[in-house]
Each structure stands twice: as C-alpha cells, then as structure tokens.
C-alpha cells in the first residue's frame, strides 16, 4: 500500500504552486484586490507588549489564564483594499466561568428552538457561519463589485460565501492554500489593528477592547496597506525560494 503523504507536504506543494502563479501579479493588481479574513483578539493577550524580547526578537506570550476571569475573545473580520475599509466585530461572549483550579466550567449546549427567531438570527452568537458572513457582506456588495477580486481562504464558510459572492457578480480569488497567512495581506492589517488596540494599556474588559479595535479600523491609514502590497511579490519569491515552507512574513 502506498503511504499517504503528510498534510504539511501536500500543503507545501499547494503553497509553492500558488506562489508561482501569484508572482505574475503586478503591484497595481494586488492593490486592486480586497483582502478578507477573520481573526480574534483576547484581552489578556494585550499584556504581550509588556514582555521583553528575547535574543531572536520574539515576545513570549503568557500561558496563564486571565486572573480577572474575563478571558473571552473578541471575534472580528476585515475586508481591506481597493478603497474598501470594512470591519465587523461580533458581540462579546459572556465571561468564562472557572473552577477553583482554573479550568473552565463546562456548560450544557442547548439546541436553538425552531420558533425562536432571535436565537437563530444570523447576527447573533459569537462564531462565524455562512449565513452570518453573507448578512454582514450584503451592505458591501456595491463596492466589492468594483474591486478586481476578493481574496478568500479555504475555510468552509468562505467556500459557501464565495458561491454567494459570485452570484452577486463579485470576482473572487479562492485558490488560497491552507495555513498560509503570509499570502494574505489581511493578516498584516489584522496585526496592525491589534497593535493599535494595545495603545493605552490593558483594556478593562472586552467591550473596551472591541471598541478599540473598531476605532483602530476607522483610523487605519491605508498607506500602511500600500506598504504591505509593495512587498507582496517579495513574499511570493520567498515562498518559492523556501519551496513552500513558512516564511518570515
């Protein structure tokens, strides 16, 4: 029996092949794309800026739970580029209840009632679903149609979203290898927003962190994204040089 290839080997081949294709992208073409992705921010992780750098230039993240018991996360998505500046954050989850030893208290999962429209509404809850993404993107369709394309990754919800966007005459770039943040400039925008949200010290709660992220998105200087776009060809060259392995970007 022929042994199965490891996932990282298959993904490495996909990354290498896609990087060779994207080497043909010009800077103007990359600037005309809308880079789309979701992420999450945790209030406790805002303490990272207080941790000194080690010899390699990296900061060590504290691996202890938030002592205040408010370690729930703020989930948000961005769609930046081609004149678009879209940001949406989901409602903050309720604080996690913890036992005396610090472990989370397991809560019974309740199935949504079929007659309860509020529970089943796409804009409720704290996780990404296809219905929620479609509802969020609807007000952006007119501007997304003017872009040269929307870059989506291979998340299950993104695949369904790509079908809906194509039906609305929006060009979509879906050939994105999994686990390739260095090939999506939305990751750089997310990194910038998180860094801006750390200004002012540790947020008192996640509502304040959510507000900081929203303010950072409104004040985001698009020249920063232009600088990221200027390095895109260099990124693809680095992926090809490393034969699909992760890069420094």
Tab-separated table of C-alpha atoms in Angstrom:
chain	number	residue	atom	x	y	z
A	1	UNK	CA	0.000	0.000	0.000
A	2	UNK	CA	1.355	3.400	-0.964
A	3	UNK	CA	1.883	5.525	2.184
A	4	UNK	CA	-0.209	8.668	2.449
A	5	UNK	CA	1.598	11.968	2.178
A	6	UNK	CA	1.700	14.075	5.294
A	7	UNK	CA	-0.563	17.108	5.346
A	8	UNK	CA	2.317	19.571	5.508
A	9	UNK	CA	3.863	18.008	2.398
A	10	UNK	CA	0.614	18.363	0.436
A	11	UNK	CA	0.129	21.912	1.682
A	12	UNK	CA	3.747	22.729	0.816
A	13	UNK	CA	3.125	21.691	-2.780
A	14	UNK	CA	-0.037	23.824	-2.944
A	15	UNK	CA	1.756	26.826	-1.499
A	16	UNK	CA	4.615	26.504	-3.956
A	17	UNK	CA	2.287	26.187	-6.953
A	18	UNK	CA	0.108	29.113	-5.913
A	19	UNK	CA	3.130	31.307	-5.144
A	20	UNK	CA	4.455	30.753	-8.671
A	21	UNK	CA	1.099	31.893	-10.062
A	22	UNK	CA	0.971	34.978	-7.853
A	23	UNK	CA	4.470	36.007	-8.892
A	24	UNK	CA	2.786	37.211	-12.091
A	25	UNK	CA	0.581	39.597	-10.119
A	26	UNK	CA	1.633	43.203	-10.590
A	27	UNK	CA	1.615	45.684	-7.711
A	28	UNK	CA	-1.347	47.501	-9.246
A	29	UNK	CA	-3.291	44.245	-9.497
A	30	UNK	CA	-2.584	43.370	-5.837
A	31	UNK	CA	-3.617	46.898	-4.827
A	32	UNK	CA	-6.954	46.393	-6.612
A	33	UNK	CA	-7.851	43.334	-4.535
A	34	UNK	CA	-9.881	43.226	-1.331
A	35	UNK	CA	-8.126	41.117	1.296
A	36	UNK	CA	-10.647	39.331	3.504
A	37	UNK	CA	-10.123	37.335	6.694
A	38	UNK	CA	-11.369	36.820	10.250
A	39	UNK	CA	-9.468	36.800	13.495
A	40	UNK	CA	-9.913	37.087	17.226
A	41	UNK	CA	-8.349	39.182	19.973
A	42	UNK	CA	-8.096	38.338	23.621
A	43	UNK	CA	-7.977	40.908	26.364
A	44	UNK	CA	-5.271	39.048	28.300
A	45	UNK	CA	-3.020	38.991	25.231
A	46	UNK	CA	-2.806	42.795	25.392
A	47	UNK	CA	-0.173	42.252	28.082
A	48	UNK	CA	2.211	40.918	25.445
A	49	UNK	CA	3.692	44.376	24.884
A	50	UNK	CA	4.995	44.322	28.473
A	51	UNK	CA	7.016	41.138	27.882
A	52	UNK	CA	10.637	41.876	26.839
A	53	UNK	CA	12.006	40.464	23.617
A	54	UNK	CA	14.380	37.509	23.668
A	55	UNK	CA	17.550	37.149	21.603
A	56	UNK	CA	15.589	36.111	18.495
A	57	UNK	CA	13.423	39.241	18.632
A	58	UNK	CA	10.242	37.432	19.646
A	59	UNK	CA	7.951	38.151	22.552
A	60	UNK	CA	6.815	35.276	24.741
A	61	UNK	CA	3.089	35.170	25.325
A	62	UNK	CA	1.943	34.473	28.904
A	63	UNK	CA	0.403	30.975	29.056
A	64	UNK	CA	-1.682	31.646	32.177
A	65	UNK	CA	-5.420	32.422	32.170
A	66	UNK	CA	-6.576	35.963	32.751
A	67	UNK	CA	-6.678	36.410	36.564
A	68	UNK	CA	-9.835	38.527	36.282
A	69	UNK	CA	-11.730	35.672	34.660
A	70	UNK	CA	-12.532	37.783	31.583
A	71	UNK	CA	-10.564	35.791	29.039
A	72	UNK	CA	-13.353	35.567	26.439
A	73	UNK	CA	-12.362	36.655	22.931
A	74	UNK	CA	-13.434	39.388	20.539
A	75	UNK	CA	-14.020	37.921	17.089
A	76	UNK	CA	-13.915	40.214	14.071
A	77	UNK	CA	-13.380	40.256	10.321
A	78	UNK	CA	-11.719	42.715	7.979
A	79	UNK	CA	-12.009	43.393	4.249
A	80	UNK	CA	-9.426	45.994	3.268
A	81	UNK	CA	-8.096	47.074	-0.115
A	82	UNK	CA	-9.207	48.679	-3.384
A	83	UNK	CA	-10.605	51.646	-1.484
A	84	UNK	CA	-12.578	49.402	0.882
A	85	UNK	CA	-12.272	49.635	4.640
A	86	UNK	CA	-14.717	47.112	6.095
A	87	UNK	CA	-14.622	45.922	9.697
A	88	UNK	CA	-17.169	43.970	11.715
A	89	UNK	CA	-16.845	42.627	15.261
A	90	UNK	CA	-19.199	40.053	16.718
A	91	UNK	CA	-20.815	40.584	20.134
A	92	UNK	CA	-18.561	39.803	23.079
A	93	UNK	CA	-19.142	36.461	24.678
A	94	UNK	CA	-20.115	36.205	28.305
A	95	UNK	CA	-17.207	35.677	30.740
A	96	UNK	CA	-15.973	32.128	31.134
A	97	UNK	CA	-16.889	30.583	34.470
A	98	UNK	CA	-13.952	28.795	36.045
A	99	UNK	CA	-13.455	26.256	38.811
A	100	UNK	CA	-11.140	26.810	41.755
A	101	UNK	CA	-8.282	25.113	39.878
A	102	UNK	CA	-8.662	27.496	36.915
A	103	UNK	CA	-10.319	25.059	34.493
A	104	UNK	CA	-13.396	26.224	32.612
A	105	UNK	CA	-16.808	25.086	33.807
A	106	UNK	CA	-18.454	23.036	31.085
A	107	UNK	CA	-21.851	24.415	30.161
A	108	UNK	CA	-24.567	22.198	28.627
A	109	UNK	CA	-25.146	23.016	24.984
A	110	UNK	CA	-28.729	23.990	24.198
A	111	UNK	CA	-30.169	23.388	20.762
A	112	UNK	CA	-31.831	26.520	19.284
A	113	UNK	CA	-35.593	26.415	19.332
A	114	UNK	CA	-37.047	26.339	15.783
A	115	UNK	CA	-39.620	29.025	16.656
A	116	UNK	CA	-37.163	31.393	18.304
A	117	UNK	CA	-36.076	33.785	15.552
A	118	UNK	CA	-33.773	35.723	17.873
A	119	UNK	CA	-31.692	32.658	18.759
A	120	UNK	CA	-31.456	31.591	15.126
A	121	UNK	CA	-30.729	35.063	13.713
A	122	UNK	CA	-27.521	35.190	11.665
A	123	UNK	CA	-26.242	38.254	13.538
A	124	UNK	CA	-26.488	36.553	16.921
A	125	UNK	CA	-23.816	34.393	18.518
A	126	UNK	CA	-20.042	34.530	18.582
A	127	UNK	CA	-18.933	32.129	15.830
A	128	UNK	CA	-18.683	32.546	12.063
A	129	UNK	CA	-21.279	30.829	9.904
A	130	UNK	CA	-22.037	31.154	6.208
A	131	UNK	CA	-25.372	32.854	6.925
A	132	UNK	CA	-23.729	35.366	9.249
A	133	UNK	CA	-20.973	36.176	6.747
A	134	UNK	CA	-23.490	36.674	3.933
A	135	UNK	CA	-25.571	39.030	6.062
A	136	UNK	CA	-22.503	41.048	7.055
A	137	UNK	CA	-21.178	41.311	3.486
A	138	UNK	CA	-24.501	42.375	1.895
A	139	UNK	CA	-24.044	46.131	2.533
A	140	UNK	CA	-20.567	45.944	0.992
A	141	UNK	CA	-21.564	44.371	-2.335
A	142	UNK	CA	-21.641	47.581	-4.363
A	143	UNK	CA	-18.009	48.391	-3.503
A	144	UNK	CA	-16.839	44.786	-3.742
A	145	UNK	CA	-18.092	44.629	-7.344
A	146	UNK	CA	-15.721	47.481	-8.257
A	147	UNK	CA	-12.672	45.626	-6.927
A	148	UNK	CA	-10.577	43.310	-9.093
A	149	UNK	CA	-11.354	40.475	-6.746
A	150	UNK	CA	-11.901	39.386	-3.146
A	151	UNK	CA	-9.231	37.111	-1.670
A	152	UNK	CA	-10.794	34.347	0.452
A	153	UNK	CA	-9.127	31.358	2.061
A	154	UNK	CA	-10.391	27.767	2.074
A	155	UNK	CA	-12.434	27.909	5.279
A	156	UNK	CA	-15.765	26.038	4.865
A	157	UNK	CA	-17.775	29.221	5.488
A	158	UNK	CA	-15.638	31.074	2.908
A	159	UNK	CA	-16.327	28.479	0.223
A	160	UNK	CA	-20.078	28.989	0.596
A	161	UNK	CA	-19.567	32.749	0.771
A	162	UNK	CA	-17.581	32.652	-2.482
A	163	UNK	CA	-20.525	30.999	-4.248
A	164	UNK	CA	-22.879	33.714	-2.987
A	165	UNK	CA	-20.482	36.494	-3.997
A	166	UNK	CA	-20.072	35.090	-7.498
A	167	UNK	CA	-23.861	35.020	-7.808
A	168	UNK	CA	-23.808	38.744	-6.970
A	169	UNK	CA	-21.270	39.440	-9.767
A	170	UNK	CA	-18.301	39.806	-7.401
A	171	UNK	CA	-14.963	38.404	-8.579
A	172	UNK	CA	-13.442	36.010	-6.047
A	173	UNK	CA	-9.909	34.641	-5.654
A	174	UNK	CA	-10.339	31.306	-3.847
A	175	UNK	CA	-7.136	29.451	-4.761
A	176	UNK	CA	-5.624	30.089	-1.362
A	177	UNK	CA	-3.573	27.305	0.270
A	178	UNK	CA	-4.489	26.427	3.855
A	179	UNK	CA	-2.305	27.711	6.691
A	180	UNK	CA	-0.777	30.450	4.526
A	181	UNK	CA	-1.095	33.735	6.436
A	182	UNK	CA	1.973	35.092	4.621
A	183	UNK	CA	-0.001	35.003	1.354
A	184	UNK	CA	-2.977	37.030	2.645
A	185	UNK	CA	-2.385	40.728	3.340
A	186	UNK	CA	-5.461	40.800	5.568
A	187	UNK	CA	-3.272	39.143	8.189
A	188	UNK	CA	-0.985	42.201	8.149
A	189	UNK	CA	-3.964	44.524	8.558
A	190	UNK	CA	-5.192	42.416	11.486
A	191	UNK	CA	-1.736	42.566	13.056
A	192	UNK	CA	-1.721	46.352	12.685
A	193	UNK	CA	-5.179	46.687	14.250
A	194	UNK	CA	-4.241	44.525	17.222
A	195	UNK	CA	-1.085	46.546	17.733
A	196	UNK	CA	-3.057	49.813	17.622
A	197	UNK	CA	-5.583	48.415	20.111
A	198	UNK	CA	-2.800	47.890	22.664
A	199	UNK	CA	-2.182	51.633	22.911
A	200	UNK	CA	-3.443	52.803	26.275
A	201	UNK	CA	-2.553	49.703	28.236
A	202	UNK	CA	-4.628	46.706	29.207
A	203	UNK	CA	-8.373	47.136	28.443
A	204	UNK	CA	-10.628	46.883	31.488
A	205	UNK	CA	-12.901	44.421	29.661
A	206	UNK	CA	-13.533	43.001	26.212
A	207	UNK	CA	-16.125	45.641	25.381
A	208	UNK	CA	-13.376	48.228	25.637
A	209	UNK	CA	-11.096	46.014	23.523
A	210	UNK	CA	-13.864	45.706	20.916
A	211	UNK	CA	-14.279	49.492	20.873
A	212	UNK	CA	-10.526	49.973	20.474
A	213	UNK	CA	-10.449	47.621	17.500
A	214	UNK	CA	-13.372	49.452	15.871
A	215	UNK	CA	-11.661	52.813	16.391
A	216	UNK	CA	-8.376	51.437	15.043
A	217	UNK	CA	-10.164	50.227	11.900
A	218	UNK	CA	-11.784	53.652	11.342
A	219	UNK	CA	-8.480	55.485	11.779
A	220	UNK	CA	-6.392	52.946	9.866
A	221	UNK	CA	-4.035	54.657	7.430
A	222	UNK	CA	-4.380	52.909	4.066
A	223	UNK	CA	-0.770	53.835	3.312
A	224	UNK	CA	0.189	51.029	5.686
A	225	UNK	CA	-1.670	48.574	3.475
A	226	UNK	CA	0.058	50.077	0.432
A	227	UNK	CA	3.412	49.253	2.032
A	228	UNK	CA	2.292	45.661	2.581
A	229	UNK	CA	1.150	45.433	-1.048
A	230	UNK	CA	4.575	46.641	-2.208
A	231	UNK	CA	6.194	43.622	-0.517
A	232	UNK	CA	3.793	41.029	-1.971
A	233	UNK	CA	5.989	39.932	-4.859
A	234	UNK	CA	8.911	39.609	-2.446
A	235	UNK	CA	6.737	37.371	-0.269
A	236	UNK	CA	5.925	35.077	-3.164
A	237	UNK	CA	9.601	34.922	-4.129
A	238	UNK	CA	10.410	33.901	-0.561
A	239	UNK	CA	7.774	31.117	-0.657
A	240	UNK	CA	9.268	29.824	-3.917
A	241	UNK	CA	12.801	30.111	-2.524
A	242	UNK	CA	11.805	28.084	0.563
A	243	UNK	CA	9.921	25.595	-1.653
A	244	UNK	CA	6.598	26.117	0.071
A	245	UNK	CA	7.818	26.225	3.655
A	246	UNK	CA	6.657	29.025	6.017
A	247	UNK	CA	8.366	32.395	5.590
A	248	UNK	CA	9.266	35.308	7.839
A	249	UNK	CA	6.280	37.356	6.663
